[in-house]
mmCIF file of C-alpha atoms and ligand atoms in Angstrom:
data_model
loop_
_atom_site.group_PDB
_atom_site.id
_atom_site.type_symbol
_atom_site.label_atom_id
_atom_site.label_comp_id
_atom_site.label_asym_id
_atom_site.label_seq_id
_atom_site.Cartn_x
_atom_site.Cartn_y
_atom_site.Cartn_z
ATOM 1 C CA MET A 1 70.956 100.840 108.681
ATOM 2 C CA ASP A 2 74.376 101.082 107.001
ATOM 3 C CA GLN A 3 76.442 103.964 108.343
ATOM 4 C CA TYR A 4 78.621 106.376 106.353
ATOM 5 C CA CYS A 5 80.014 109.812 107.146
ATOM 6 C CA VAL A 6 82.315 112.616 106.048
ATOM 7 C CA MET A 7 85.412 113.196 108.168
ATOM 8 C CA GLY A 8 87.396 116.413 108.087
ATOM 9 C CA ASN A 9 88.033 119.718 109.783
ATOM 10 C CA PRO A 10 85.916 121.743 109.358
ATOM 11 C CA VAL A 11 82.840 119.643 108.438
ATOM 12 C CA ALA A 12 80.000 121.643 109.991
ATOM 13 C CA HIS A 13 78.945 123.153 106.658
ATOM 14 C CA SER A 14 79.529 120.051 104.532
ATOM 15 C CA GLN A 15 76.708 119.417 102.061
ATOM 16 C CA SER A 16 77.630 115.713 101.811
ATOM 17 C CA PRO A 17 75.128 114.449 104.453
ATOM 18 C CA TRP A 18 72.269 116.110 102.604
ATOM 19 C CA ILE A 19 73.487 114.947 99.177
ATOM 20 C CA HIS A 20 73.839 111.298 100.267
ATOM 21 C CA ALA A 21 70.531 111.320 102.127
ATOM 22 C CA ARG A 22 68.831 112.610 98.991
ATOM 23 C CA PHE A 23 70.596 109.995 96.822
ATOM 24 C CA ALA A 24 69.417 107.291 99.254
ATOM 25 C CA GLU A 25 65.868 108.619 99.180
ATOM 26 C CA LEU A 26 65.758 108.739 95.379
ATOM 27 C CA THR A 27 67.256 105.250 94.910
ATOM 28 C CA GLY A 28 65.395 103.534 97.780
ATOM 29 C CA GLN A 29 68.610 102.716 99.645
ATOM 30 C CA SER A 30 68.597 102.395 103.413
ATOM 31 C CA LEU A 31 71.576 104.202 104.919
ATOM 32 C CA HIS A 32 72.583 106.967 107.297
ATOM 33 C CA TYR A 33 75.292 109.485 106.384
ATOM 34 C CA GLY A 34 76.650 111.773 109.104
ATOM 35 C CA ARG A 35 79.573 114.119 109.680
ATOM 36 C CA ARG A 36 82.505 113.757 112.065
ATOM 37 C CA LEU A 37 84.850 116.538 113.070
ATOM 38 C CA VAL A 38 88.378 115.132 113.373
ATOM 39 C CA GLU A 39 91.106 116.924 115.304
ATOM 40 C CA THR A 40 94.669 117.135 113.975
ATOM 41 C CA GLY A 41 96.365 113.777 114.550
ATOM 42 C CA GLY A 42 93.030 112.114 115.230
ATOM 43 C CA LEU A 43 92.244 110.413 111.914
ATOM 44 C CA VAL A 44 93.354 106.878 112.830
ATOM 45 C CA ASP A 45 91.325 106.900 116.071
ATOM 46 C CA ALA A 46 88.297 108.377 114.319
ATOM 47 C CA LEU A 47 88.419 105.689 111.611
ATOM 48 C CA GLN A 48 88.824 102.877 114.130
ATOM 49 C CA ALA A 49 85.933 104.179 116.222
ATOM 50 C CA PHE A 50 83.661 104.519 113.201
ATOM 51 C CA ALA A 51 84.542 101.037 111.891
ATOM 52 C CA ALA A 52 83.963 99.572 115.375
ATOM 53 C CA GLU A 53 80.502 101.162 115.406
ATOM 54 C CA GLY A 54 79.711 99.323 112.172
ATOM 55 C CA GLY A 55 80.560 102.138 109.737
ATOM 56 C CA LYS A 56 80.845 100.890 106.154
ATOM 57 C CA GLY A 57 82.893 103.745 104.746
ATOM 58 C CA CYS A 58 83.507 107.452 104.774
ATOM 59 C CA ASN A 59 84.426 110.428 102.673
ATOM 60 C CA ILE A 60 87.539 112.302 103.662
ATOM 61 C CA THR A 61 87.890 116.025 103.224
ATOM 62 C CA VAL A 62 90.415 118.745 104.018
ATOM 63 C CA PRO A 63 92.977 118.385 105.552
ATOM 64 C CA PHE A 64 93.092 114.585 105.750
ATOM 65 C CA LYS A 65 93.091 113.387 102.129
ATOM 66 C CA PHE A 66 96.839 112.645 102.015
ATOM 67 C CA GLU A 67 96.895 110.935 105.395
ATOM 68 C CA ALA A 68 93.847 108.855 104.477
ATOM 69 C CA GLN A 69 95.559 107.618 101.326
ATOM 70 C CA ALA A 70 98.663 106.628 103.268
ATOM 71 C CA LEU A 71 96.550 104.566 105.694
ATOM 72 C CA ALA A 72 94.912 102.322 103.096
ATOM 73 C CA GLN A 73 95.815 98.664 102.599
ATOM 74 C CA ARG A 74 94.315 98.568 99.114
ATOM 75 C CA THR A 75 93.870 101.478 96.745
ATOM 76 C CA SER A 76 92.501 102.431 93.343
ATOM 77 C CA GLU A 77 94.853 103.507 90.573
ATOM 78 C CA ARG A 78 93.444 107.035 90.546
ATOM 79 C CA ALA A 79 93.976 107.502 94.299
ATOM 80 C CA LEU A 80 97.508 106.159 93.915
ATOM 81 C CA LEU A 81 98.268 108.737 91.207
ATOM 82 C CA ALA A 82 96.651 111.545 93.200
ATOM 83 C CA GLN A 83 98.445 110.412 96.386
ATOM 84 C CA ALA A 84 95.221 111.508 98.069
ATOM 85 C CA ALA A 85 91.931 109.798 98.940
ATOM 86 C CA ASN A 86 88.471 111.265 99.391
ATOM 87 C CA LEU A 87 86.799 107.882 99.956
ATOM 88 C CA LEU A 88 87.578 104.997 102.291
ATOM 89 C CA SER A 89 85.693 101.707 102.556
ATOM 90 C CA PHE A 90 86.076 99.389 105.513
ATOM 91 C CA GLU A 91 86.568 95.919 104.047
ATOM 92 C CA PRO A 92 87.157 92.574 105.788
ATOM 93 C CA ASP A 93 90.850 92.653 104.811
ATOM 94 C CA GLY A 94 91.471 96.322 105.606
ATOM 95 C CA ILE A 95 90.816 99.811 104.320
ATOM 96 C CA PHE A 96 90.265 100.453 100.593
ATOM 97 C CA SER A 97 90.924 103.997 99.333
ATOM 98 C CA ASP A 98 89.728 105.784 96.229
ATOM 99 C CA ASN A 99 89.543 109.308 94.866
ATOM 100 C CA THR A 100 86.324 110.330 93.125
ATOM 101 C CA ASP A 101 87.099 114.080 92.919
ATOM 102 C CA GLY A 102 88.566 113.993 89.410
ATOM 103 C CA MET A 103 85.783 111.903 87.984
ATOM 104 C CA GLY A 104 83.328 114.281 89.651
ATOM 105 C CA LEU A 105 84.975 117.236 87.944
ATOM 106 C CA VAL A 106 85.082 115.583 84.518
ATOM 107 C CA GLN A 107 81.486 114.420 84.811
ATOM 108 C CA ASP A 108 80.316 117.910 85.756
ATOM 109 C CA ILE A 109 82.225 119.524 82.892
ATOM 110 C CA GLN A 110 81.301 116.990 80.205
ATOM 111 C CA VAL A 111 77.792 115.961 81.185
ATOM 112 C CA ASN A 112 76.277 118.775 83.261
ATOM 113 C CA ALA A 113 78.005 121.653 81.465
ATOM 114 C CA GLY A 114 77.993 119.850 78.080
ATOM 115 C CA PHE A 115 81.645 120.699 77.387
ATOM 116 C CA ASN A 116 83.529 117.900 75.603
ATOM 117 C CA LEU A 117 87.150 117.773 76.768
ATOM 118 C CA ARG A 118 88.466 115.694 73.875
ATOM 119 C CA GLY A 119 91.019 117.614 71.806
ATOM 120 C CA ARG A 120 90.787 120.775 73.932
ATOM 121 C CA GLN A 121 93.524 122.857 75.537
ATOM 122 C CA VAL A 122 93.226 122.894 79.331
ATOM 123 C CA LEU A 123 94.913 125.126 81.891
ATOM 124 C CA LEU A 124 94.968 123.717 85.437
ATOM 125 C CA ILE A 125 95.930 126.353 88.004
ATOM 126 C CA GLY A 126 97.401 124.939 91.199
ATOM 127 C CA ALA A 127 99.436 121.893 92.146
ATOM 128 C CA GLY A 128 98.216 121.126 95.655
ATOM 129 C CA GLY A 129 95.869 118.373 96.779
ATOM 130 C CA ALA A 130 92.900 119.655 94.809
ATOM 131 C CA ALA A 131 94.855 119.702 91.524
ATOM 132 C CA ALA A 132 96.470 116.324 92.230
ATOM 133 C CA GLY A 133 93.041 114.767 92.679
ATOM 134 C CA VAL A 134 91.845 115.740 89.209
ATOM 135 C CA LEU A 135 94.816 115.576 86.838
ATOM 136 C CA GLY A 136 94.568 111.816 86.152
ATOM 137 C CA PRO A 137 90.850 111.833 85.268
ATOM 138 C CA LEU A 138 91.378 114.981 83.139
ATOM 139 C CA ILE A 139 94.031 113.096 81.139
ATOM 140 C CA LEU A 140 91.659 110.147 80.677
ATOM 141 C CA ALA A 141 89.175 112.522 78.990
ATOM 142 C CA GLN A 142 91.849 113.016 76.265
ATOM 143 C CA PRO A 143 92.231 116.750 75.840
ATOM 144 C CA ALA A 144 94.987 117.752 73.377
ATOM 145 C CA GLY A 145 97.057 119.291 76.154
ATOM 146 C CA ILE A 146 97.090 120.237 79.815
ATOM 147 C CA THR A 147 99.279 123.003 81.242
ATOM 148 C CA VAL A 148 99.724 122.983 85.022
ATOM 149 C CA ALA A 149 100.524 126.479 86.305
ATOM 150 C CA ASN A 150 101.459 126.973 89.914
ATOM 151 C CA ARG A 151 102.985 129.645 92.139
ATOM 152 C CA THR A 152 105.612 127.127 93.271
ATOM 153 C CA ARG A 153 106.836 125.717 89.972
ATOM 154 C CA SER A 154 108.565 122.681 91.520
ATOM 155 C CA LYS A 155 105.214 121.358 92.772
ATOM 156 C CA ALA A 156 103.778 121.591 89.258
ATOM 157 C CA HIS A 157 106.836 119.718 87.955
ATOM 158 C CA SER A 158 106.481 116.807 90.326
ATOM 159 C CA LEU A 159 102.739 116.537 89.700
ATOM 160 C CA VAL A 160 103.301 116.509 85.933
ATOM 161 C CA GLU A 161 106.199 114.073 86.187
ATOM 162 C CA ARG A 162 104.038 111.573 88.084
ATOM 163 C CA HIS A 163 101.350 111.779 85.379
ATOM 164 C CA THR A 164 103.629 111.679 82.332
ATOM 165 C CA PRO A 165 103.265 107.909 81.619
ATOM 166 C CA LEU A 166 99.451 108.152 81.718
ATOM 167 C CA ALA A 167 99.522 111.253 79.500
ATOM 168 C CA GLY A 168 101.777 109.450 77.001
ATOM 169 C CA LEU A 169 99.382 106.536 76.868
ATOM 170 C CA HIS A 170 96.498 108.866 76.000
ATOM 171 C CA ARG A 171 98.533 111.196 73.735
ATOM 172 C CA VAL A 172 97.966 114.219 75.958
ATOM 173 C CA THR A 173 100.700 116.873 76.017
ATOM 174 C CA LEU A 174 101.535 117.830 79.598
ATOM 175 C CA GLN A 175 103.575 120.869 80.584
ATOM 176 C CA THR A 176 104.139 123.223 83.487
ATOM 177 C CA SER A 177 104.168 126.986 83.614
ATOM 178 C CA ALA A 178 104.697 129.900 85.949
ATOM 179 C CA LEU A 179 101.491 131.772 86.826
ATOM 180 C CA GLU A 180 102.619 135.086 85.402
ATOM 181 C CA SER A 181 103.764 133.817 81.993
ATOM 182 C CA VAL A 182 101.375 131.070 80.878
ATOM 183 C CA PRO A 183 102.007 130.373 77.173
ATOM 184 C CA GLY A 184 99.057 129.985 74.809
ATOM 185 C CA GLN A 185 95.294 130.234 75.058
ATOM 186 C CA PHE A 186 92.890 127.712 76.557
ATOM 187 C CA ASP A 187 89.400 126.360 75.973
ATOM 188 C CA LEU A 188 89.074 125.461 79.651
ATOM 189 C CA VAL A 189 90.734 127.109 82.654
ATOM 190 C CA ILE A 190 90.340 125.356 86.009
ATOM 191 C CA ASN A 191 91.163 127.046 89.305
ATOM 192 C CA ALA A 192 92.365 124.467 91.828
ATOM 193 C CA THR A 193 93.931 127.057 94.138
ATOM 194 C CA VAL A 194 92.537 128.887 97.108
ATOM 195 C CA SER A 195 93.378 132.239 95.473
ATOM 196 C CA SER A 196 89.735 133.400 95.399
ATOM 197 C CA LEU A 197 89.710 133.264 99.187
ATOM 198 C CA SER A 198 92.280 136.033 99.313
ATOM 199 C CA GLY A 199 90.124 138.163 97.016
ATOM 200 C CA ALA A 200 92.811 138.006 94.335
ATOM 201 C CA GLY A 201 90.503 137.511 91.329
ATOM 202 C CA SER A 202 92.599 135.335 89.047
ATOM 203 C CA PRO A 203 96.167 134.102 89.456
ATOM 204 C CA VAL A 204 96.583 134.143 85.644
ATOM 205 C CA ALA A 205 96.141 136.818 82.965
ATOM 206 C CA ALA A 206 92.981 137.134 80.863
ATOM 207 C CA SER A 207 95.122 136.580 77.750
ATOM 208 C CA THR A 208 95.008 132.838 78.611
ATOM 209 C CA LEU A 209 91.292 132.719 77.684
ATOM 210 C CA LYS A 210 90.202 131.647 74.210
ATOM 211 C CA LEU A 211 87.041 133.318 72.961
ATOM 212 C CA GLY A 212 84.078 131.613 74.696
ATOM 213 C CA ALA A 213 86.317 129.663 77.089
ATOM 214 C CA LEU A 214 84.852 127.776 80.033
ATOM 215 C CA VAL A 215 86.337 128.885 83.345
ATOM 216 C CA TYR A 216 85.824 126.559 86.292
ATOM 217 C CA ASP A 217 86.466 127.134 89.987
ATOM 218 C CA MET A 218 86.621 123.916 91.994
ATOM 219 C CA MET A 219 85.158 125.790 94.964
ATOM 220 C CA TYR A 220 81.583 127.026 95.259
ATOM 221 C CA GLY A 221 79.755 129.764 97.127
ATOM 222 C CA PRO A 222 81.606 132.919 98.210
ATOM 223 C CA ALA A 223 84.994 131.180 97.795
ATOM 224 C CA ALA A 224 84.450 130.941 94.031
ATOM 225 C CA GLN A 225 82.976 134.392 93.459
ATOM 226 C CA ASP A 226 86.071 136.465 92.674
ATOM 227 C CA PHE A 227 87.462 134.045 90.125
ATOM 228 C CA MET A 228 84.087 133.605 88.449
ATOM 229 C CA ALA A 229 83.530 137.361 88.345
ATOM 230 C CA TRP A 230 86.952 137.762 86.695
ATOM 231 C CA ALA A 231 86.006 135.145 84.083
ATOM 232 C CA GLN A 232 82.679 136.780 83.282
ATOM 233 C CA ALA A 233 84.249 140.215 83.078
ATOM 234 C CA HIS A 234 86.459 138.804 80.297
ATOM 235 C CA GLY A 235 83.643 137.200 78.319
ATOM 236 C CA ALA A 236 84.156 133.609 79.504
ATOM 237 C CA GLN A 237 81.506 131.217 80.789
ATOM 238 C CA ALA A 238 81.999 130.687 84.521
ATOM 239 C CA ARG A 239 81.079 127.575 86.497
ATOM 240 C CA ASP A 240 81.570 126.853 90.178
ATOM 241 C CA GLY A 241 82.422 123.501 91.771
ATOM 242 C CA LEU A 242 79.003 122.613 93.170
ATOM 243 C CA GLY A 243 78.444 120.102 90.369
ATOM 244 C CA MET A 244 81.814 118.520 91.063
ATOM 245 C CA LEU A 245 80.803 118.132 94.705
ATOM 246 C CA VAL A 246 77.576 116.353 93.768
ATOM 247 C CA GLU A 247 79.244 114.206 91.083
ATOM 248 C CA GLN A 248 82.099 113.047 93.330
ATOM 249 C CA ALA A 249 79.428 112.072 95.847
ATOM 250 C CA ALA A 250 77.458 110.213 93.166
ATOM 251 C CA GLU A 251 80.541 108.199 92.251
ATOM 252 C CA ALA A 252 81.149 107.393 95.937
ATOM 253 C CA PHE A 253 77.510 106.354 96.320
ATOM 254 C CA ALA A 254 77.795 104.079 93.273
ATOM 255 C CA ILE A 255 80.955 102.459 94.666
ATOM 256 C CA TRP A 256 79.383 101.831 98.068
ATOM 257 C CA ARG A 257 75.841 100.922 97.022
ATOM 258 C CA GLY A 258 76.184 99.618 93.443
ATOM 259 C CA VAL A 259 73.477 102.058 92.288
ATOM 260 C CA ARG A 260 74.005 105.293 90.345
ATOM 261 C CA PRO A 261 71.908 108.124 91.798
ATOM 262 C CA PRO A 262 70.233 110.864 89.672
ATOM 263 C CA SER A 263 73.013 113.393 90.251
ATOM 264 C CA ALA A 264 71.801 116.081 87.821
ATOM 265 C CA GLN A 265 68.466 116.251 89.653
ATOM 266 C CA VAL A 266 70.162 116.478 93.052
ATOM 267 C CA LEU A 267 72.533 119.175 91.765
ATOM 268 C CA ALA A 268 69.582 121.240 90.542
ATOM 269 C CA GLU A 269 67.846 120.834 93.903
ATOM 270 C CA LEU A 270 70.956 121.745 95.877
ATOM 271 C CA ARG A 271 71.595 124.825 93.738
ATOM 272 C CA HIS A 272 68.016 125.906 94.255
ATOM 273 C CA HIS A 273 68.164 125.392 98.026
ATOM 274 C CA LEU A 274 71.475 127.225 98.369
ATOM 275 C CA ALA A 275 70.169 130.137 96.299
ATOM 276 C CA GLN A 276 66.997 130.331 98.392
ATOM 277 C CA GLY A 277 68.714 129.621 101.706
ATOM 278 C CA THR A 278 65.925 127.071 102.366
ATOM 279 C CA ASP A 279 65.914 124.026 104.621
ATOM 280 C CA ARG A 280 67.524 121.043 102.924
ATOM 281 C CA THR A 281 66.358 118.295 105.269
ATOM 282 C CA PRO A 282 65.305 115.366 103.061
ATOM 283 C CA ARG A 283 61.749 114.245 103.523
HETATM 284 P P1 LIG B 1 94.446 122.022 98.321
HETATM 285 O O1 LIG B 1 94.447 120.661 98.943
HETATM 286 O O2 LIG B 1 93.150 122.772 98.502
HETATM 287 O O3 LIG B 1 94.907 122.012 96.903
HETATM 288 P P2 LIG B 1 97.052 122.944 99.071
HETATM 289 O O4 LIG B 1 97.610 121.576 98.876
HETATM 290 O O5 LIG B 1 97.510 123.774 100.227
HETATM 291 O O6 LIG B 1 95.479 122.887 99.181
HETATM 292 O O7 LIG B 1 97.290 123.742 97.703
HETATM 293 C C1 LIG B 1 96.863 125.057 97.554
HETATM 294 C C2 LIG B 1 97.148 125.516 96.128
HETATM 295 O O8 LIG B 1 96.762 126.900 96.011
HETATM 296 C C3 LIG B 1 98.603 125.458 95.742
HETATM 297 O O9 LIG B 1 98.696 125.219 94.361
HETATM 298 C C4 LIG B 1 99.080 126.871 96.100
HETATM 299 O O10 LIG B 1 100.256 127.265 95.451
HETATM 300 P P3 LIG B 1 101.705 126.850 96.066
HETATM 301 O O11 LIG B 1 101.921 125.430 95.674
HETATM 302 O O12 LIG B 1 102.640 127.786 95.437
HETATM 303 O O13 LIG B 1 101.580 127.035 97.551
HETATM 304 C C5 LIG B 1 97.898 127.669 95.621
HETATM 305 N N1 LIG B 1 97.772 129.004 96.218
HETATM 306 C C6 LIG B 1 97.460 129.312 97.480
HETATM 307 N N2 LIG B 1 97.367 130.643 97.651
HETATM 308 C C7 LIG B 1 97.612 131.205 96.431
HETATM 309 C C8 LIG B 1 97.663 132.545 95.935
HETATM 310 N N3 LIG B 1 97.401 133.589 96.726
HETATM 311 N N4 LIG B 1 97.953 132.714 94.637
HETATM 312 C C9 LIG B 1 98.206 131.654 93.827
HETATM 313 N N5 LIG B 1 98.178 130.378 94.235
HETATM 314 C C10 LIG B 1 97.881 130.163 95.511
#
């Protein structure tokens, strides 16, 4: 059986093994997908060990996405722009890296949530690894403009600067902003910070929300609750990042296996199981 896994720290509560097992079951693919806890400084050894055991590829999660990207011999354009990888494949001539997070986000917003990004005004809050992973694919969806607001303005500047040629190509206006003085109003506000974890509600003012705006937290579960509650309290639609998690996995599965799994079905199942707290072991 072909072996895959997710590597990170922590990984104990990762939903990826269940998601990939369910994809495999529904598409008739024969594979095993596990999880590996990697200690700080241990990524190279963990990758070598997994490849030596016959591993075909792995997903990479916090805090190793930057290091994983730097280790690759061959990379996709989107991982190069993000400077971060969430997928590695072991190939005969070395490691190939990719980043499926942004596509996962765009797919969840456009297909699962039915929100067309074309021509819209988007506010992306944050300029760390999570934001870097999604800015390129957001540009490719051709919104009218994207404002990147971050606590540390210089990080927003360098992220925007790196994406300016791509934005020019797709006629998307890119700009940066401070959190406390975001200019304008937005159809879509995406939280790519960890601010909800500190119970801070929202890092930006409610005046940024257009009537009926979609507000998206890239996290899910308790980590997304404060931001989503803030959005709902101000009349916006709120969506957590569970769909992004399933869609980035679906894209990884398609890259590895050449088959696109029924991601909307698996998302519905996962949401149901998480809400019920039921056993998610695939049959
Ligand atoms: P990740 O890979 O999850 O993006 P990261 O690279 O550490 O993690 O980035 C965390 C992001 O959350 C950054 O945009 C950070 O802002 P700074 O660049 O100023 O550090 C943002 N962040 C963290 N805590 C925050 C808070 N309490 N309020 C607002 N932004 C916060």
